[in-house]
Coordinates of C-alpha atoms in Angstrom, one line a residue:
M172 CA -0.8 0.3 0.0
N173 CA 1.5 3.2 -0.9
R174 CA 1.3 6.5 1.0
T175 CA -1.6 7.9 -1.7
E176 CA -3.7 5.3 0.0
F177 CA -2.7 4.4 3.3
E178 CA -3.9 8.5 3.7
Q179 CA -7.3 7.6 2.1
D180 CA -7.8 4.6 3.6
L181 CA -7.2 6.2 6.7
Q182 CA -9.5 9.3 6.2
G183 CA -12.4 7.6 4.8
F184 CA -12.1 5.4 7.9
F185 CA -12.1 8.8 10.4
H186 CA -14.9 10.3 8.3
N187 CA -16.9 6.8 8.5
E188 CA -16.5 6.0 11.9
A189 CA -17.2 10.4 13.4
E190 CA -20.4 9.7 11.5
K191 CA -21.6 7.1 14.0
V192 CA -20.9 9.3 17.3
K193 CA -23.5 11.2 19.2
Q194 CA -22.7 14.7 20.0
P195 CA -22.0 15.2 24.1
E196 CA -24.2 18.5 24.7
G197 CA -21.7 21.6 24.4
W198 CA -19.1 20.3 22.6
W199 CA -19.8 23.0 19.7
D200 CA -18.7 25.5 21.9
D201 CA -15.1 23.7 23.0
V202 CA -14.0 23.1 20.4
V203 CA -15.2 25.3 17.1
S204 CA -12.7 27.7 15.6
M205 CA -13.2 29.9 13.2
A206 CA -10.9 31.2 10.1
T207 CA -12.3 33.0 6.7
C208 CA -11.4 33.0 2.8
K209 CA -8.9 36.3 3.3
K210 CA -5.3 37.6 1.5
P211 CA -2.3 35.2 1.7
I212 CA -1.4 35.0 5.4
Y213 CA 2.6 35.4 4.5
T214 CA 1.8 39.0 2.6
A215 CA 1.2 41.9 5.3
P216 CA -2.3 42.3 6.8
K217 CA -5.0 44.3 4.5
A218 CA -8.0 44.8 5.1
G219 CA -11.0 42.5 2.3
F220 CA -12.4 40.1 3.7
F221 CA -14.8 37.3 2.0
R222 CA -18.5 37.6 3.1
R223 CA -18.9 34.9 5.3
K224 CA -17.1 32.8 7.9
L225 CA -15.6 29.3 7.5
F226 CA -16.6 27.3 10.5
L227 CA -13.6 25.2 10.6
V228 CA -15.3 21.7 12.6
P229 CA -14.1 18.7 14.2
L230 CA -15.3 15.5 11.8
A231 CA -17.6 14.6 14.8
L232 CA -15.7 14.1 17.8
I233 CA -11.7 13.3 18.5
V234 CA -11.7 9.6 16.3
A235 CA -9.4 7.0 18.3
L236 CA -7.3 4.1 15.7
M237 CA -7.1 1.5 18.2
V238 CA -3.7 -0.3 17.4
T239 CA -2.2 -2.9 19.8
G240 CA 0.7 -3.7 18.2
G241 CA 3.9 -1.7 18.5
T242 CA 4.7 -1.8 15.0
V243 CA 2.3 0.4 11.7
Y244 CA 2.4 -0.7 8.6
G245 CA 6.2 -1.8 8.7
Y246 CA 7.6 0.8 11.0
S247 CA 9.1 -0.7 14.4
S248 CA 7.8 2.8 15.9
F249 CA 4.0 3.8 16.4
L250 CA 4.7 7.4 17.0
K251 CA 6.9 7.4 14.3
G252 CA 4.5 5.3 11.7
I253 CA 2.2 7.7 12.3
I254 CA 3.9 11.1 12.2
D255 CA 5.7 10.5 8.7
R256 CA 1.9 9.6 7.0
M257 CA 0.6 12.8 8.7
V258 CA 3.4 14.7 8.1
P259 CA 5.2 16.3 4.4
S260 CA 8.8 15.5 4.3
V261 CA 11.3 16.4 2.1
E262 CA 14.6 14.3 0.1
N263 CA 18.1 16.1 1.0
G264 CA 19.3 15.9 -3.0
E265 CA 22.8 14.7 -1.8
T266 CA 22.2 12.1 -0.1
G267 CA 18.9 10.4 -1.1
E268 CA 17.2 10.0 2.5
V269 CA 13.5 11.7 3.3
I270 CA 13.3 14.0 6.3
S271 CA 9.8 14.4 8.1
L272 CA 9.4 17.7 8.7
A273 CA 8.3 17.5 11.7
Q274 CA 10.4 18.6 14.8
Q275 CA 11.4 16.1 17.2
Y276 CA 11.2 16.7 20.9
D277 CA 12.7 15.3 23.9
L278 CA 10.2 17.2 26.6
S279 CA 9.4 15.2 29.6
Q280 CA 7.1 15.3 32.9
T281 CA 6.6 12.8 35.9
I282 CA 4.2 13.9 38.1
D283 CA 2.4 10.9 40.6
G284 CA 4.1 8.4 38.8
V285 CA 2.7 9.3 35.4
T286 CA 5.3 10.0 32.8
A287 CA 4.2 12.4 29.9
K288 CA 6.1 13.1 27.0
L289 CA 6.1 15.5 24.4
E290 CA 7.7 14.1 21.1
Y291 CA 7.3 14.8 17.5
A292 CA 5.4 18.5 16.7
Y293 CA 4.7 20.0 13.3
A294 CA 2.4 23.0 12.0
D295 CA 1.4 24.7 8.4
M296 CA -1.3 27.2 7.8
N297 CA -4.6 24.2 7.8
K298 CA -3.2 22.2 10.7
A299 CA -0.8 21.5 13.4
V300 CA 0.2 18.1 14.7
V301 CA 1.6 16.4 18.2
G302 CA 3.2 13.4 18.5
V303 CA 2.8 12.3 22.8
S304 CA 2.8 10.1 25.1
V305 CA 1.8 9.2 28.7
K306 CA 3.0 6.3 30.7
G307 CA 1.1 5.4 33.9
E308 CA -2.2 6.3 32.1
R309 CA -4.1 4.9 29.3
H310 CA -6.6 7.4 28.9
Y311 CA -6.2 11.3 29.0
S312 CA -6.9 14.8 26.9
V313 CA -4.2 16.9 24.8
R314 CA -5.2 20.5 24.4
L315 CA -3.5 22.7 22.3
Y316 CA -3.0 26.5 21.7
T317 CA -1.1 29.5 20.8
Q318 CA 0.8 31.5 22.4
D319 CA -2.1 34.2 22.5
G320 CA -4.3 31.7 24.1
Q321 CA -6.5 30.6 21.3
K322 CA -7.1 27.4 21.8
L323 CA -7.3 25.0 18.3
A324 CA -10.2 22.7 17.4
G325 CA -9.1 19.2 17.4
S326 CA -9.5 16.9 14.2
V327 CA -8.8 13.5 14.3
G328 CA -6.2 11.5 17.1
I329 CA -4.8 8.2 16.3
G330 CA -3.0 6.5 19.2
S331 CA -1.9 2.7 20.6
E332 CA -3.2 0.8 24.1
R333 CA 0.2 1.8 24.9
G334 CA -0.9 6.0 25.5
E335 CA 1.2 7.1 22.1
W336 CA -1.0 9.2 20.1
V337 CA -0.8 11.7 17.4
W338 CA -3.3 14.5 17.8
S339 CA -4.3 16.5 14.7
F340 CA -5.5 20.2 14.8
N341 CA -7.1 22.6 12.8
M342 CA -5.0 26.1 12.4
P343 CA -5.8 29.7 12.7
A344 CA -5.2 32.1 10.4
I345 CA -1.9 32.7 11.0
D346 CA -0.2 36.8 10.5
G347 CA 2.8 37.3 8.8
N348 CA 5.1 34.5 7.4
P349 CA 6.7 33.1 10.6
S350 CA 9.4 30.0 10.8
S351 CA 7.9 29.3 14.1
L352 CA 4.8 29.4 16.1
N353 CA 4.9 29.2 20.4
L354 CA 2.5 26.7 21.2
H355 CA 1.4 25.9 25.0
M356 CA 0.1 22.4 25.4
E357 CA -1.8 21.4 27.8
I358 CA -2.5 17.0 28.4
S359 CA -4.8 16.1 31.6
V360 CA -4.9 12.6 32.8
S361 CA -8.0 13.3 35.4
E362 CA -10.4 16.2 36.3
D363 CA -9.3 16.6 40.1
K364 CA -5.2 16.6 38.5
E365 CA -3.3 19.9 37.4
P366 CA -2.7 18.6 33.6
F367 CA 1.2 18.8 31.7
I368 CA 1.6 21.0 30.7
F369 CA 4.2 22.0 28.0
D370 CA 5.9 25.5 25.8
F371 CA 6.6 25.1 23.2
E372 CA 8.1 25.9 19.4
A373 CA 7.2 24.3 16.8
P374 CA 8.5 24.9 13.0
Y375 CA 6.0 26.7 10.7
Y376 CA 6.0 25.9 7.5
G377 CA 2.5 28.7 6.4
G378 CA 1.2 28.1 2.7
K379 CA -1.2 30.6 0.7
I380 CA -5.0 30.9 0.0
V381 CA -6.6 31.5 -3.2
N382 CA -9.6 33.4 -3.1
V383 CA -11.8 32.5 -6.4
G384 CA -15.4 33.4 -5.9
Q385 CA -16.4 31.3 -9.0
T386 CA -19.9 29.9 -9.2
V387 CA -21.4 26.7 -11.0
E388 CA -25.3 25.9 -11.2
A389 CA -25.7 22.0 -12.7
A390 CA -29.2 20.1 -11.4
G391 CA -30.8 22.5 -9.7
V392 CA -28.2 23.5 -7.2
T393 CA -25.6 26.5 -7.3
I394 CA -22.3 25.9 -5.7
E395 CA -19.5 28.7 -5.5
L396 CA -15.9 27.9 -4.9
E397 CA -15.0 30.7 -1.9
C398 CA -10.9 29.9 -2.4
L399 CA -8.4 27.4 -1.7
L400 CA -6.4 26.4 1.3
I401 CA -2.8 25.1 -0.1
S402 CA -0.5 23.9 2.4
P403 CA 2.3 21.3 2.9
S404 CA 0.3 19.2 3.8
E405 CA -3.6 19.6 2.6
T406 CA -5.6 21.7 0.8
Q407 CA -9.2 22.3 1.5
A408 CA -11.7 23.6 -1.0
I409 CA -14.4 26.0 0.8
F410 CA -17.8 26.2 -1.2
Y411 CA -21.3 27.4 -0.8
V412 CA -23.9 24.5 -1.7
S413 CA -27.0 26.6 -2.6
P414 CA -29.8 24.8 -1.3
Q415 CA -28.0 23.2 1.7
T416 CA -29.9 20.6 2.2
D417 CA -32.6 18.0 -0.1
E418 CA -36.4 17.8 0.3
R419 CA -35.6 15.6 4.1
G420 CA -33.1 18.0 5.3
S421 CA -30.2 16.0 4.5
Y422 CA -27.3 18.4 4.2
A423 CA -25.3 17.6 0.6
M424 CA -21.7 16.6 1.6
V425 CA -18.6 17.6 -1.6
M426 CA -16.4 15.3 -2.8
M427 CA -14.2 16.7 -5.7
T428 CA -11.3 15.6 -7.9
I429 CA -8.4 17.8 -9.2
K430 CA -6.6 17.7 -12.2
L431 CA -3.8 19.4 -11.1
T432 CA -0.9 21.1 -13.9
D433 CA 1.5 17.8 -14.3
D434 CA -2.3 16.1 -15.4
S435 CA -1.8 14.2 -12.5
E436 CA -6.1 13.7 -10.4
V437 CA -6.6 13.4 -6.7
K438 CA -9.7 12.9 -4.9
S439 CA -10.6 14.1 -1.6
S440 CA -9.2 12.0 1.1
Q441 CA -12.6 13.3 3.4
S442 CA -15.0 16.3 3.5
G443 CA -16.2 18.3 6.0
G444 CA -18.6 21.4 7.3
N445 CA -21.9 21.9 5.8
N446 CA -23.7 21.0 9.2
S447 CA -25.8 24.1 9.4
I448 CA -27.2 27.5 7.9
E449 CA -24.0 28.8 8.6
E450 CA -21.5 26.7 7.6
T451 CA -19.6 26.0 4.7
A452 CA -18.6 23.0 2.6
I453 CA -15.0 21.5 2.6
S454 CA -13.4 19.3 1.3
Y455 CA -10.0 17.6 1.5
V456 CA -6.8 16.6 -0.3
F457 CA -4.1 15.3 1.7
G458 CA -0.8 15.7 0.0
D459 CA 1.8 18.5 -0.7
F460 CA 0.3 20.8 -4.3
T461 CA 2.0 23.6 -3.3
A462 CA 4.6 24.0 -6.1
Q463 CA 1.8 22.9 -8.6
S464 CA 1.2 26.2 -10.2
G465 CA -0.9 27.2 -13.3
E466 CA -4.7 26.3 -14.4
W467 CA -6.5 23.8 -11.5
I468 CA -9.5 21.8 -13.0
I469 CA -11.6 21.2 -10.2
T470 CA -14.9 18.8 -10.6
I471 CA -17.6 18.2 -8.1
D472 CA -18.8 15.1 -10.0
E473 CA -22.5 14.6 -7.3
L474 CA -23.5 15.6 -4.3
V475 CA -23.9 13.3 -1.5
Y476 CA -27.4 13.7 1.1
S477 CA -26.5 11.6 4.8
P478 CA -29.6 10.1 5.5
P479 CA -31.8 11.9 7.8
I480 CA -31.3 12.6 11.6
D481 CA -33.5 12.2 14.3
E482 CA -33.9 13.7 17.7
S483 CA -31.0 12.4 19.2
K484 CA -28.8 13.2 16.1
H485 CA -28.2 9.4 14.9
Y486 CA -28.6 8.8 11.1
Q487 CA -31.6 7.0 10.1
I488 CA -30.1 4.3 8.0
H489 CA -32.9 1.6 6.6
A490 CA -31.4 1.2 3.3
P491 CA -28.9 2.5 0.3
S492 CA -31.6 4.6 -1.0
D493 CA -31.6 6.5 2.3
T494 CA -28.6 8.2 0.7
V495 CA -29.4 10.1 -2.0
R496 CA -27.1 11.2 -4.3
L497 CA -27.3 14.1 -6.8
A498 CA -25.5 14.3 -10.1
G499 CA -23.3 17.1 -11.7
P500 CA -21.4 17.6 -12.7
W501 CA -20.2 21.1 -11.1
V502 CA -17.0 22.2 -13.0
F503 CA -14.6 25.7 -11.2
T504 CA -11.1 26.7 -13.1
V505 CA -8.5 28.0 -10.9
W506 CA -5.5 30.3 -11.6
V507 CA -3.2 28.8 -8.8
E508 CA 0.2 31.1 -8.5

């Protein structure tokens, strides 16, 4: 299995599992974060924002892929194996060695016989990733904050029963083009104990925002591609769908295919957002396409409407026909600098 297939299978697992989870009370207020399609963050801040806010929300809750063994897809180290697939890498031109862009740390604390350790960190415009381990407790939570105290919304977590976890968080917009960020992390093992606190500097690889504002109509549905958020780890396409729901009130899920400047094609690894009137739809492609400058052709072949949801926030699935598919296509042509 190659890297792309692994990422698509892994993210597909997250999406499918997240759809099964019932939200606890107050989860939205705790983890939601907001960003906008705006001027690229690597330029000096200027006025001029899109008319809508983009809500970057977790898939549902933090989803765990529990692994009991010590190896994952041939790697001897669990954390390194997951980091190598969630974080971009570069090749050393002289040696040919592939080097992860994640920074490795050896920061640890021990309190009452429990040891927490920060081992890896990475950040770009779209996400921040940390690899941590805890010995002495099997269950714990991780919260990540920017230097000014803004809490980052968690998207996914991948862990083992040995207490090794890789956590991914949605990044807010960052002014300027820093090479690193100061982050604050809290690891909690129980409500009645003080958390482990790590203040550290993580490498920051930025990205670019391509404002589009292009609208296409097909099959009675209008879709606007508001912008592309392109970073080394992934590309996000932000869409606004009108109407957002079918006649049952089910919101549309947007999956896309991008034809890049080298004529290769990549498909969405997952889709999110568009779960309320205020939300835009987000379609994700994992991989580094920051060097793909030129014409991108983005195609949405169909919209997928999930089965209706009952008052308990559970999907009502009785037959395959409960999932409705509306054929398009909706095609957007975008010039990426």
